[in-house]
Amino acid sequence: MNIENVKMTQLKMPLKSKFETSFGSTTVRDFLLVSVDGDGKTGYCESVAMPDPMYNEETTETVINMLKEHLIPKLKGESINHPSEISQIYSIFRRNQMAKSSIEGAIWDLYGKQKNITLASALGGTRTSIDVGVSIGIESTIDALLKKVDDTLSEGYKKIKIKIKPGWDLEPIKAIRKQFGNDVPLMADANSAYSLADKQLLAELDQYGLMMIEQPLAHDDIVDHAELQEFMNTPICLDESIHSVEDARKAIKLGSCKIINIKIGRVGGLTNAKRIHDLCEEHHIPVWCGGMLESGIGRAHNIAIASLSNFTIPGDTSPSSRYWGKDIIHPEIVFSTPGVIEVPNASGIGVHVDLEQVENYAVRTEVVSL
Ligand code: OSB
Ligand code: MG
């Protein structure tokens, strides 16, 4: 593969409404867009790192630094035949998964465009459409939450996830069950807001028949999660704790979870995401694709990976219009039927990047030649 240069563009895209989790709230999505040029084509991928290290340790600035100082220079003089070689080349650098993923993803897209195949098929995806769930942030009142649940159910979302934190957990779940019944596919995401001292409270969730509870305990833990999983019936799903195939292998071995949320950025790219998918499939652990409030570019990558066979649970891959007044791709990501998104047919990520919109949201740009 011929890669001529890498462009980094930092964007600030205002969200339609504030998104609140146990670790903070976001009103403007500040992220880095990476593009790679080669043989007259351009591949794109966004970094899912946030400006502050609250979800994990990476930030927009650490991603820029890693790209400029290590990841881009490392590709100089390398002859790359296939994007699946990138993660191996980068394995000499510790961690920095989101930084690695941002350039690896752009190279995967470039590869698809150069070969005229879809990213989904390049990854071995088999689904032509994917089922979609929604992630609802922490709301200021139960009534506001119930209204959001009502709206998203009527839009056809196939899984409802609500964010929880101490003081906003049993009550909102009980209220949703009371109003909408026990058949609503419901789950909760704690983003590491609890500890084993909360075991009793977390086990009380069992009575509400949740599909799963996501990352109840520490962001770097798989030991306490195993003890908690032993103690409660609700399946535990790990998000923050899984950064690699090895993390997934150990979590499965310990019984720390029954489900894994795969985020391409968190695990260092598409190649690792696929490997974790394959490992989970072997062990009968279902997976689903998480979201990081991505623009349409990240959404298109997520849709491609979610086309793999073991993505059997609807992911956090909402249409563009849930988050953005105007997305940076066309066509925007939309439901084909309620709660369903078609996997695009065009090459690479399968959507055009709207360079005019990118320009509108851009706050800085830098190009590095290879
Ligand atoms: O834990 O899944 C998470 C957003 C930012 C950081 C972490 C998470 C989330 C979400 C949003 O839940 C999901 C989405 O992008 O729709
Ligand atoms: Mg999560």
Coordinates of C-alpha atoms and ligand atoms in Angstrom, one line a residue:
M1 CA 0.0 0.0 0.0
N2 CA 1.2 3.4 -0.9
I3 CA 0.7 6.0 1.9
E4 CA 1.9 9.5 0.9
N5 CA 0.8 11.8 3.8
V6 CA -1.3 12.0 6.9
K7 CA -3.5 14.9 7.8
M8 CA -4.7 15.7 11.3
T9 CA -7.7 18.0 11.7
Q10 CA -9.1 18.9 15.2
L11 CA -12.8 19.5 15.1
K12 CA -15.3 21.0 17.6
M13 CA -18.8 19.8 16.8
P14 CA -21.7 21.0 19.0
L15 CA -24.0 18.2 20.2
K16 CA -27.7 18.7 19.8
S17 CA -28.1 18.2 23.5
K18 CA -25.8 17.7 26.5
F19 CA -24.7 14.1 27.2
E20 CA -24.1 13.3 30.8
T21 CA -22.3 10.2 32.3
S22 CA -21.0 9.4 35.8
F23 CA -17.7 10.9 34.8
G24 CA -18.8 14.2 33.3
S25 CA -20.9 15.9 30.7
T26 CA -20.2 16.8 27.0
T27 CA -21.8 19.6 25.0
V28 CA -19.3 20.0 22.2
R29 CA -17.5 17.0 20.8
D30 CA -13.8 17.9 20.4
F31 CA -11.9 15.3 18.5
L32 CA -9.2 14.6 15.9
L33 CA -10.0 13.5 12.4
V34 CA -7.1 11.6 10.7
S35 CA -6.9 11.2 6.9
V36 CA -4.3 9.4 4.9
D37 CA -3.7 9.9 1.2
G38 CA -2.3 7.3 -1.2
D39 CA -2.7 6.6 -5.0
G40 CA -5.2 9.4 -5.4
K41 CA -7.5 8.1 -2.7
T42 CA -8.1 9.3 0.9
G43 CA -8.9 7.2 3.9
Y44 CA -10.6 8.6 7.0
C45 CA -10.9 7.8 10.7
E46 CA -11.7 9.8 13.8
S47 CA -9.9 9.5 17.1
V48 CA -12.5 8.8 19.9
A49 CA -10.3 10.4 22.6
M50 CA -12.0 13.2 24.5
P51 CA -10.2 16.5 25.4
D52 CA -9.9 15.4 29.0
P53 CA -8.8 12.0 30.3
M54 CA -12.0 11.1 32.1
Y55 CA -13.2 8.0 30.2
N56 CA -9.7 6.7 29.8
E57 CA -6.2 8.2 30.0
E58 CA -5.9 9.5 26.4
T59 CA -6.8 13.0 25.2
T60 CA -6.9 14.8 21.9
E61 CA -3.5 16.2 22.7
T62 CA -1.9 12.8 23.6
V63 CA -3.3 11.5 20.3
I64 CA -1.7 14.3 18.3
N65 CA 1.6 13.8 20.1
M66 CA 1.7 10.1 19.6
L67 CA 0.8 10.5 15.9
K68 CA 3.5 13.1 15.2
E69 CA 6.3 11.7 17.4
H70 CA 5.8 8.0 17.0
L71 CA 3.0 6.5 14.9
I72 CA 3.5 8.4 11.7
P73 CA 7.3 8.3 11.7
K74 CA 7.2 4.5 12.4
L75 CA 5.5 4.0 9.0
K76 CA 8.3 5.6 7.1
G77 CA 10.1 3.0 5.1
E78 CA 7.7 0.2 6.1
S79 CA 6.2 -1.7 3.2
I80 CA 2.6 -2.4 4.1
N81 CA 0.6 -5.0 2.1
H82 CA -2.5 -5.1 4.2
P83 CA -3.9 -2.9 7.0
S84 CA -4.0 -5.9 9.4
E85 CA -0.2 -5.5 9.6
I86 CA -0.4 -2.1 11.3
S87 CA -1.3 -3.3 14.8
Q88 CA 1.7 -5.6 14.8
I89 CA 4.0 -2.7 13.7
Y90 CA 2.6 -0.6 16.5
S91 CA 2.9 -3.3 19.1
I92 CA 6.3 -2.0 20.1
F93 CA 4.6 1.1 21.5
R94 CA 2.8 0.6 24.8
R95 CA -1.0 1.4 25.0
N96 CA -2.2 4.6 23.4
Q97 CA -4.9 2.5 21.8
M98 CA -7.0 5.4 20.6
A99 CA -4.1 7.1 18.9
K100 CA -3.1 3.8 17.2
S101 CA -6.7 3.2 16.2
S102 CA -7.1 6.6 14.6
I103 CA -4.4 6.1 11.9
E104 CA -5.0 2.3 11.6
G105 CA -8.7 3.0 10.8
A106 CA -7.8 5.6 8.2
I107 CA -5.5 3.0 6.5
W108 CA -8.2 0.4 6.5
D109 CA -10.6 2.9 4.8
L110 CA -7.9 3.8 2.3
Y111 CA -7.3 0.0 1.6
G112 CA -11.0 -0.5 0.9
K113 CA -11.1 2.4 -1.4
Q114 CA -7.9 1.4 -3.2
K115 CA -9.3 -2.2 -3.7
N116 CA -12.8 -1.0 -4.3
I117 CA -14.3 -3.2 -1.5
T118 CA -16.4 -2.2 1.5
L119 CA -14.7 -1.9 4.9
A120 CA -17.3 -4.4 6.2
S121 CA -16.3 -7.1 3.7
A122 CA -12.6 -6.4 4.1
L123 CA -13.1 -7.2 7.8
G124 CA -15.1 -10.3 7.1
G125 CA -18.5 -8.9 8.0
T126 CA -21.5 -10.9 6.9
R127 CA -24.5 -8.8 7.9
T128 CA -26.1 -6.4 5.4
S129 CA -27.9 -4.5 8.1
I130 CA -27.4 -4.0 11.8
D131 CA -29.8 -3.5 14.8
V132 CA -29.3 -0.3 16.7
G133 CA -29.6 0.6 20.4
V134 CA -29.5 4.0 22.1
S135 CA -27.5 5.4 25.0
I136 CA -29.4 7.8 27.2
G137 CA -27.4 10.1 29.5
I138 CA -28.1 10.9 33.1
E139 CA -31.1 13.2 33.1
S140 CA -32.1 15.9 35.7
T141 CA -35.4 14.3 36.6
I142 CA -37.1 10.9 36.3
D143 CA -39.8 12.5 34.2
A144 CA -37.2 13.9 31.7
L145 CA -35.7 10.4 31.5
L146 CA -39.1 8.7 30.9
K147 CA -39.8 11.1 28.1
K148 CA -36.5 10.3 26.5
V149 CA -37.2 6.5 26.8
D150 CA -40.7 7.0 25.3
D151 CA -39.2 9.0 22.4
T152 CA -36.5 6.5 21.6
L153 CA -38.9 3.5 21.9
S154 CA -41.2 5.2 19.4
E155 CA -38.2 5.7 17.1
G156 CA -37.7 2.0 17.1
Y157 CA -34.4 1.5 19.0
K158 CA -33.9 -2.1 19.8
K159 CA -32.0 -1.7 23.0
I160 CA -32.3 1.1 25.6
K161 CA -29.2 1.8 27.7
I162 CA -29.3 4.3 30.5
K163 CA -26.4 5.8 32.3
I164 CA -26.4 5.3 36.0
K165 CA -24.4 6.5 39.0
P166 CA -24.8 6.4 42.8
G167 CA -28.0 8.1 43.6
W168 CA -29.3 7.6 40.0
D169 CA -29.7 3.8 39.7
L170 CA -32.5 1.8 41.2
E171 CA -35.1 4.6 41.0
P172 CA -34.8 5.4 37.3
I173 CA -34.7 1.7 36.4
K174 CA -37.8 1.0 38.5
A175 CA -39.6 3.9 37.0
I176 CA -38.8 2.7 33.4
R177 CA -40.0 -0.8 34.2
K178 CA -43.2 0.6 35.8
Q179 CA -44.1 2.8 32.9
F180 CA -42.9 0.6 29.9
G181 CA -43.1 -2.9 31.3
N182 CA -40.6 -5.8 31.6
D183 CA -40.3 -6.5 27.9
V184 CA -38.3 -3.4 27.0
P185 CA -34.7 -4.5 26.2
L186 CA -33.1 -2.4 28.9
M187 CA -29.5 -2.1 30.3
A188 CA -27.5 0.2 32.5
D189 CA -24.0 1.6 32.1
A190 CA -22.2 2.8 35.3
N191 CA -18.9 3.9 33.7
S192 CA -17.0 2.5 36.8
A193 CA -19.0 4.5 39.4
Y194 CA -19.2 1.7 42.0
S195 CA -17.0 -0.6 44.1
L196 CA -17.4 -4.0 45.7
A197 CA -18.8 -2.2 48.8
D198 CA -21.9 -1.6 46.6
K199 CA -22.4 -5.3 45.9
Q200 CA -25.7 -5.5 47.7
L201 CA -27.1 -2.5 45.9
L202 CA -25.9 -3.8 42.5
A203 CA -27.5 -7.2 43.2
E204 CA -30.8 -5.5 43.8
L205 CA -30.8 -4.7 40.1
D206 CA -31.4 -8.4 39.4
Q207 CA -35.1 -8.0 40.1
Y208 CA -35.5 -5.7 37.0
G209 CA -34.4 -8.2 34.4
L210 CA -31.8 -6.0 32.7
M211 CA -30.0 -7.3 29.6
M212 CA -26.7 -6.4 31.3
I213 CA -24.9 -4.0 33.5
E214 CA -22.0 -2.3 31.8
Q215 CA -18.7 -1.6 33.7
P216 CA -20.0 -1.2 37.2
L217 CA -16.6 -1.3 38.9
A218 CA -13.2 0.3 38.4
H219 CA -12.0 1.1 34.9
D220 CA -8.9 -1.1 35.3
D221 CA -10.4 -4.0 37.1
I222 CA -11.3 -7.6 36.1
V223 CA -10.8 -9.3 39.5
D224 CA -13.6 -7.6 41.5
H225 CA -15.9 -7.8 38.5
A226 CA -15.5 -11.6 38.6
E227 CA -16.5 -11.6 42.3
L228 CA -19.5 -9.4 41.5
Q229 CA -20.6 -11.5 38.6
E230 CA -20.5 -14.6 40.9
F231 CA -22.8 -12.6 43.3
M232 CA -25.4 -11.3 40.9
N233 CA -27.5 -12.8 38.0
T234 CA -27.5 -9.8 35.7
P235 CA -24.8 -10.3 33.1
I236 CA -21.9 -8.0 33.5
C237 CA -20.6 -6.4 30.3
L238 CA -17.1 -4.9 30.3
D239 CA -16.3 -1.7 28.5
E240 CA -13.4 0.4 30.0
S241 CA -11.5 -2.7 31.3
I242 CA -10.9 -4.3 27.9
H243 CA -8.0 -2.8 25.9
S244 CA -6.7 -5.8 24.1
V245 CA -7.2 -9.4 23.1
E246 CA -5.2 -10.4 26.1
D247 CA -7.5 -8.4 28.4
A248 CA -10.5 -10.1 26.9
R249 CA -8.9 -13.6 27.2
K250 CA -8.2 -13.0 30.9
A251 CA -11.6 -11.5 31.7
I252 CA -13.3 -14.5 30.0
K253 CA -11.0 -16.9 31.9
L254 CA -11.8 -15.2 35.3
G255 CA -15.5 -15.0 34.6
S256 CA -15.4 -11.2 35.0
C257 CA -18.1 -10.7 32.4
K258 CA -20.7 -12.5 30.2
I259 CA -20.7 -9.9 27.4
I260 CA -18.1 -7.5 25.9
N261 CA -18.7 -4.0 24.5
I262 CA -16.2 -3.6 21.7
K263 CA -15.1 0.0 20.9
I264 CA -12.6 0.1 18.1
G265 CA -10.7 3.0 19.6
R266 CA -10.4 1.6 23.0
V267 CA -8.9 -1.7 21.8
G268 CA -6.3 -0.1 19.4
G269 CA -8.1 -0.5 16.1
L270 CA -10.1 -2.6 13.8
T271 CA -7.7 -5.5 13.7
N272 CA -7.8 -5.9 17.4
A273 CA -11.5 -5.4 17.5
K274 CA -11.9 -8.3 15.0
R275 CA -9.6 -10.5 17.1
I276 CA -11.6 -9.8 20.2
H277 CA -14.8 -10.5 18.3
D278 CA -13.4 -13.9 17.1
L279 CA -12.1 -14.8 20.6
C280 CA -15.5 -14.0 22.1
E281 CA -17.3 -16.0 19.4
E282 CA -15.2 -19.1 20.3
H283 CA -16.1 -18.7 23.9
H284 CA -19.8 -18.0 23.3
I285 CA -19.5 -14.4 24.7
P286 CA -21.8 -12.1 22.7
V287 CA -20.4 -8.7 21.8
W288 CA -21.9 -5.3 20.7
C289 CA -20.4 -2.1 19.4
G290 CA -20.1 0.7 21.8
G291 CA -20.1 4.4 20.9
M292 CA -18.1 7.5 21.9
L293 CA -20.3 10.2 20.5
E294 CA -18.7 9.8 17.1
S295 CA -19.3 11.9 14.0
G296 CA -20.6 10.1 11.0
I297 CA -17.0 8.9 10.1
G298 CA -16.7 7.0 13.4
R299 CA -20.2 5.8 13.1
A300 CA -19.4 4.3 9.6
H301 CA -16.4 2.5 11.1
N302 CA -18.6 1.2 13.9
I303 CA -21.3 0.0 11.4
A304 CA -18.6 -1.9 9.5
I305 CA -17.3 -3.8 12.5
A306 CA -20.8 -4.5 13.7
S307 CA -21.5 -6.4 10.5
L308 CA -19.4 -9.3 11.9
S309 CA -21.3 -12.4 13.0
N310 CA -20.9 -12.3 16.8
F311 CA -22.2 -8.7 17.1
T312 CA -25.5 -10.2 18.2
I313 CA -26.6 -7.4 20.5
P314 CA -27.7 -4.0 19.2
G315 CA -24.9 -1.4 19.5
D316 CA -24.7 2.3 20.4
T317 CA -24.6 3.2 16.7
S318 CA -27.5 5.7 16.5
P319 CA -28.2 7.7 13.2
S320 CA -26.3 11.0 12.8
S321 CA -29.4 13.1 13.6
R322 CA -29.5 11.9 17.2
Y323 CA -26.4 13.8 17.9
W324 CA -25.7 16.3 15.1
G325 CA -27.6 19.2 13.5
K326 CA -25.3 18.7 10.5
D327 CA -23.0 15.7 10.3
I328 CA -19.7 15.7 8.3
I329 CA -20.7 12.9 6.0
H330 CA -23.2 12.4 3.2
P331 CA -25.4 10.6 3.0
E332 CA -25.9 10.9 6.8
I333 CA -26.4 7.7 8.8
V334 CA -30.1 7.0 8.9
F335 CA -32.5 4.2 9.9
S336 CA -33.7 2.1 6.9
T337 CA -36.5 0.8 9.0
P338 CA -37.0 1.7 12.7
G339 CA -34.0 0.6 14.7
V340 CA -32.1 -0.8 11.7
I341 CA -29.2 0.7 9.7
E342 CA -28.0 -0.7 6.3
V343 CA -24.3 -1.5 6.0
P344 CA -23.2 0.8 3.1
N345 CA -22.3 -0.7 -0.3
A346 CA -19.8 1.9 -1.4
S347 CA -16.0 1.2 -1.0
G348 CA -14.2 1.7 2.3
I349 CA -16.4 3.2 5.0
G350 CA -19.0 3.7 2.3
V351 CA -19.9 7.4 2.9
H352 CA -18.5 10.6 1.5
V353 CA -16.8 13.1 3.8
D354 CA -18.3 16.5 3.5
L355 CA -15.1 18.6 3.4
E356 CA -17.0 21.9 3.6
Q357 CA -18.6 20.8 6.9
V358 CA -15.2 19.6 8.2
E359 CA -13.8 23.0 7.4
N360 CA -16.7 24.6 9.3
Y361 CA -16.0 22.6 12.5
A362 CA -12.2 22.6 12.2
V363 CA -10.0 24.5 14.7
R364 CA -6.6 23.4 13.5
T365 CA -5.0 21.3 10.8
E366 CA -1.6 19.8 10.3
V367 CA -0.1 17.6 7.5
V368 CA 2.8 15.3 7.8
S369 CA 4.4 13.7 4.7
L370 CA 5.7 10.1 4.8
Ligands
OSB1 O1 -19.4 4.3 28.2 O2 -20.3 3.8 26.4 C1 -19.8 4.6 27.2 C2 -20.1 8.1 25.5 C3 -18.9 8.6 25.9 C4 -18.0 7.9 26.7 C5 -18.4 6.6 27.1 C6 -19.6 6.1 26.7 C7 -20.5 6.8 25.9 C8 -21.8 6.4 25.5 C9 -22.3 7.0 24.3 O3 -22.4 5.6 26.1 C10 -22.8 6.1 23.2 C11 -23.0 6.7 21.9 O4 -22.0 7.2 21.3 O5 -24.1 6.7 21.4
MG2 MG -19.7 2.2 28.5

